[in-house]
Tab-separated table of C-alpha atoms in Angstrom:
chain	number	residue	atom	x	y	z
A	1	MET	CA	-49.653	28.852	-29.582
A	2	THR	CA	-49.021	25.786	-31.904
A	3	LEU	CA	-47.765	22.659	-30.247
A	4	ALA	CA	-45.059	20.646	-32.088
A	5	ALA	CA	-46.755	17.651	-33.559
A	6	ILE	CA	-46.951	14.960	-31.161
A	7	GLY	CA	-49.005	11.929	-30.324
A	8	VAL	CA	-50.757	9.927	-27.114
A	9	ASN	CA	-49.448	9.964	-23.707
A	10	ILE	CA	-47.479	6.762	-23.285
A	11	LEU	CA	-44.518	6.246	-21.017
A	12	PRO	CA	-42.102	3.543	-21.652
A	13	THR	CA	-40.522	1.084	-19.683
A	14	PHE	CA	-37.320	1.330	-18.259
A	15	ALA	CA	-34.875	0.867	-15.553
A	16	SER	CA	-35.261	3.478	-12.841
A	17	PRO	CA	-32.457	4.498	-10.405
A	18	ALA	CA	-32.441	3.335	-6.770
A	19	VAL	CA	-31.537	6.239	-4.196
A	20	GLY	CA	-28.185	6.002	-3.759
A	21	ILE	CA	-24.912	7.563	-5.563
A	22	ASP	CA	-22.033	5.928	-4.279
A	23	ASP	CA	-18.429	7.531	-3.998
A	24	GLY	CA	-17.570	6.804	-7.372
A	25	ALA	CA	-20.673	9.081	-8.246
A	26	ARG	CA	-22.156	6.348	-9.940
A	27	LEU	CA	-25.873	5.303	-10.061
A	28	THR	CA	-26.775	2.481	-7.960
A	29	GLY	CA	-29.959	0.217	-8.677
A	30	ILE	CA	-29.679	0.480	-12.522
A	31	ALA	CA	-29.389	-2.173	-14.921
A	32	ASP	CA	-25.558	-2.742	-16.026
A	33	SER	CA	-26.763	-1.894	-19.484
A	34	ALA	CA	-27.978	1.719	-18.809
A	35	SER	CA	-26.350	4.192	-20.203
A	36	LEU	CA	-26.871	8.182	-20.436
A	37	VAL	CA	-29.078	8.411	-23.971
A	38	TYR	CA	-29.045	12.387	-23.909
A	39	ASN	CA	-26.484	14.214	-21.863
A	40	HIS	CA	-27.381	17.403	-21.696
A	41	ASN	CA	-29.606	19.303	-19.147
A	42	PHE	CA	-33.037	18.214	-19.442
A	43	PRO	CA	-35.088	18.315	-16.089
A	44	ASP	CA	-38.772	17.284	-15.074
A	45	PRO	CA	-38.817	15.030	-18.462
A	46	SER	CA	-42.370	13.773	-19.947
A	47	ILE	CA	-42.369	11.200	-22.844
A	48	LEU	CA	-44.994	10.828	-25.479
A	49	VAL	CA	-45.068	8.461	-28.004
A	50	VAL	CA	-46.604	8.753	-31.955
A	51	GLY	CA	-46.511	5.293	-33.629
A	52	HIS	CA	-42.809	4.783	-33.753
A	53	THR	CA	-41.299	8.332	-32.554
A	54	TYR	CA	-40.861	9.266	-28.745
A	55	PHE	CA	-40.816	12.623	-28.137
A	56	ALA	CA	-39.408	13.905	-24.934
A	57	TYR	CA	-40.453	17.176	-22.747
A	58	SER	CA	-38.457	19.125	-20.250
A	59	THR	CA	-38.738	21.873	-17.588
A	60	ASN	CA	-36.850	25.157	-19.046
A	61	SER	CA	-33.157	24.856	-19.586
A	62	ASP	CA	-30.604	26.117	-22.156
A	63	GLY	CA	-32.255	29.180	-23.231
A	64	LYS	CA	-35.750	27.078	-23.896
A	65	ASN	CA	-38.873	27.441	-21.784
A	66	VAL	CA	-40.227	23.621	-23.172
A	67	PRO	CA	-37.161	21.917	-24.863
A	68	VAL	CA	-38.433	18.957	-27.157
A	69	ILE	CA	-36.284	16.195	-28.260
A	70	GLU	CA	-37.318	13.167	-30.243
A	71	SER	CA	-36.025	9.837	-30.554
A	72	HIS	CA	-37.426	6.917	-33.003
A	73	ASP	CA	-35.372	4.003	-30.520
A	74	LEU	CA	-35.539	5.583	-26.983
A	75	VAL	CA	-31.715	5.803	-27.341
A	76	HIS	CA	-30.221	8.160	-29.930
A	77	TRP	CA	-32.013	11.448	-29.389
A	78	HIS	CA	-32.148	14.617	-30.745
A	79	ALA	CA	-33.311	18.358	-29.914
A	80	ILE	CA	-36.103	19.579	-32.485
A	81	GLY	CA	-37.019	23.003	-30.578
A	82	ASP	CA	-38.896	24.651	-27.696
A	83	VAL	CA	-42.147	23.889	-27.984
A	84	MET	CA	-43.404	26.792	-25.980
A	85	SER	CA	-41.115	29.607	-27.660
A	86	VAL	CA	-43.567	32.528	-26.580
A	87	LEU	CA	-44.979	32.651	-23.362
A	88	PRO	CA	-48.552	33.563	-21.948
A	89	SER	CA	-48.164	37.630	-20.736
A	90	TRP	CA	-48.688	36.223	-17.048
A	91	ALA	CA	-45.609	33.509	-16.945
A	92	SER	CA	-42.352	34.884	-16.039
A	93	GLU	CA	-39.147	33.967	-18.395
A	94	GLY	CA	-37.133	31.326	-16.491
A	95	TYR	CA	-39.666	29.609	-14.745
A	96	ILE	CA	-41.312	27.092	-16.671
A	97	TRP	CA	-41.758	23.923	-15.230
A	98	SER	CA	-42.687	20.391	-15.251
A	99	PRO	CA	-44.610	20.191	-19.134
A	100	SER	CA	-46.736	17.609	-19.573
A	101	VAL	CA	-48.161	17.235	-23.280
A	102	SER	CA	-51.461	15.248	-24.228
A	103	PRO	CA	-53.977	14.626	-26.774
A	104	ALA	CA	-56.637	17.897	-26.406
A	105	PRO	CA	-60.567	16.645	-26.187
A	106	SER	CA	-61.277	18.832	-28.758
A	107	GLY	CA	-58.662	17.346	-31.090
A	108	GLY	CA	-54.877	19.038	-31.418
A	109	TYR	CA	-52.710	18.804	-28.262
A	110	GLN	CA	-51.989	20.495	-25.048
A	111	LEU	CA	-49.465	21.105	-23.168
A	112	PHE	CA	-49.747	21.703	-19.042
A	113	PHE	CA	-47.385	23.392	-17.444
A	114	SER	CA	-46.283	25.520	-13.827
A	115	ALA	CA	-45.351	29.005	-14.318
A	116	TYR	CA	-44.291	31.753	-11.752
A	117	ASP	CA	-46.402	34.356	-12.049
A	118	GLU	CA	-44.304	37.555	-10.993
A	119	SER	CA	-46.935	39.990	-10.534
A	120	GLU	CA	-49.150	38.339	-8.298
A	121	GLY	CA	-46.176	36.319	-6.718
A	122	VAL	CA	-47.740	32.588	-7.231
A	123	MET	CA	-47.147	29.601	-9.126
A	124	CYS	CA	-49.761	28.902	-11.533
A	125	LEU	CA	-50.669	26.297	-13.623
A	126	GLY	CA	-51.133	26.826	-17.196
A	127	ARG	CA	-52.690	24.926	-20.373
A	128	SER	CA	-52.092	25.824	-23.958
A	129	THR	CA	-53.089	24.149	-27.363
């Protein structure tokens, strides 16, 4: 499998929500200037940066196994595809969770993910380069 062109694993600094949601369905504890920057289903994101470009990877959603979005300013994001459009033979469709991409020791990039192996009935960790 081939991964999208990405780079070093650096998390940006941003406001994180507090535990509560008030009765107005508004997150509490977030800086007043915070707003949704990608208003789509995008669970368990991980973010990498290459130069001035940010890439975010998500648990499977919207028909994609590992959706990837891109931004140059951490405010405006756009979808660029599915990093793992073909699953390993052991991985069950719809059960790819918590992806994380980083540089591989031998060059290129590696994707770590958890997936359900239906034939064995267990959750597994996978690595794709």
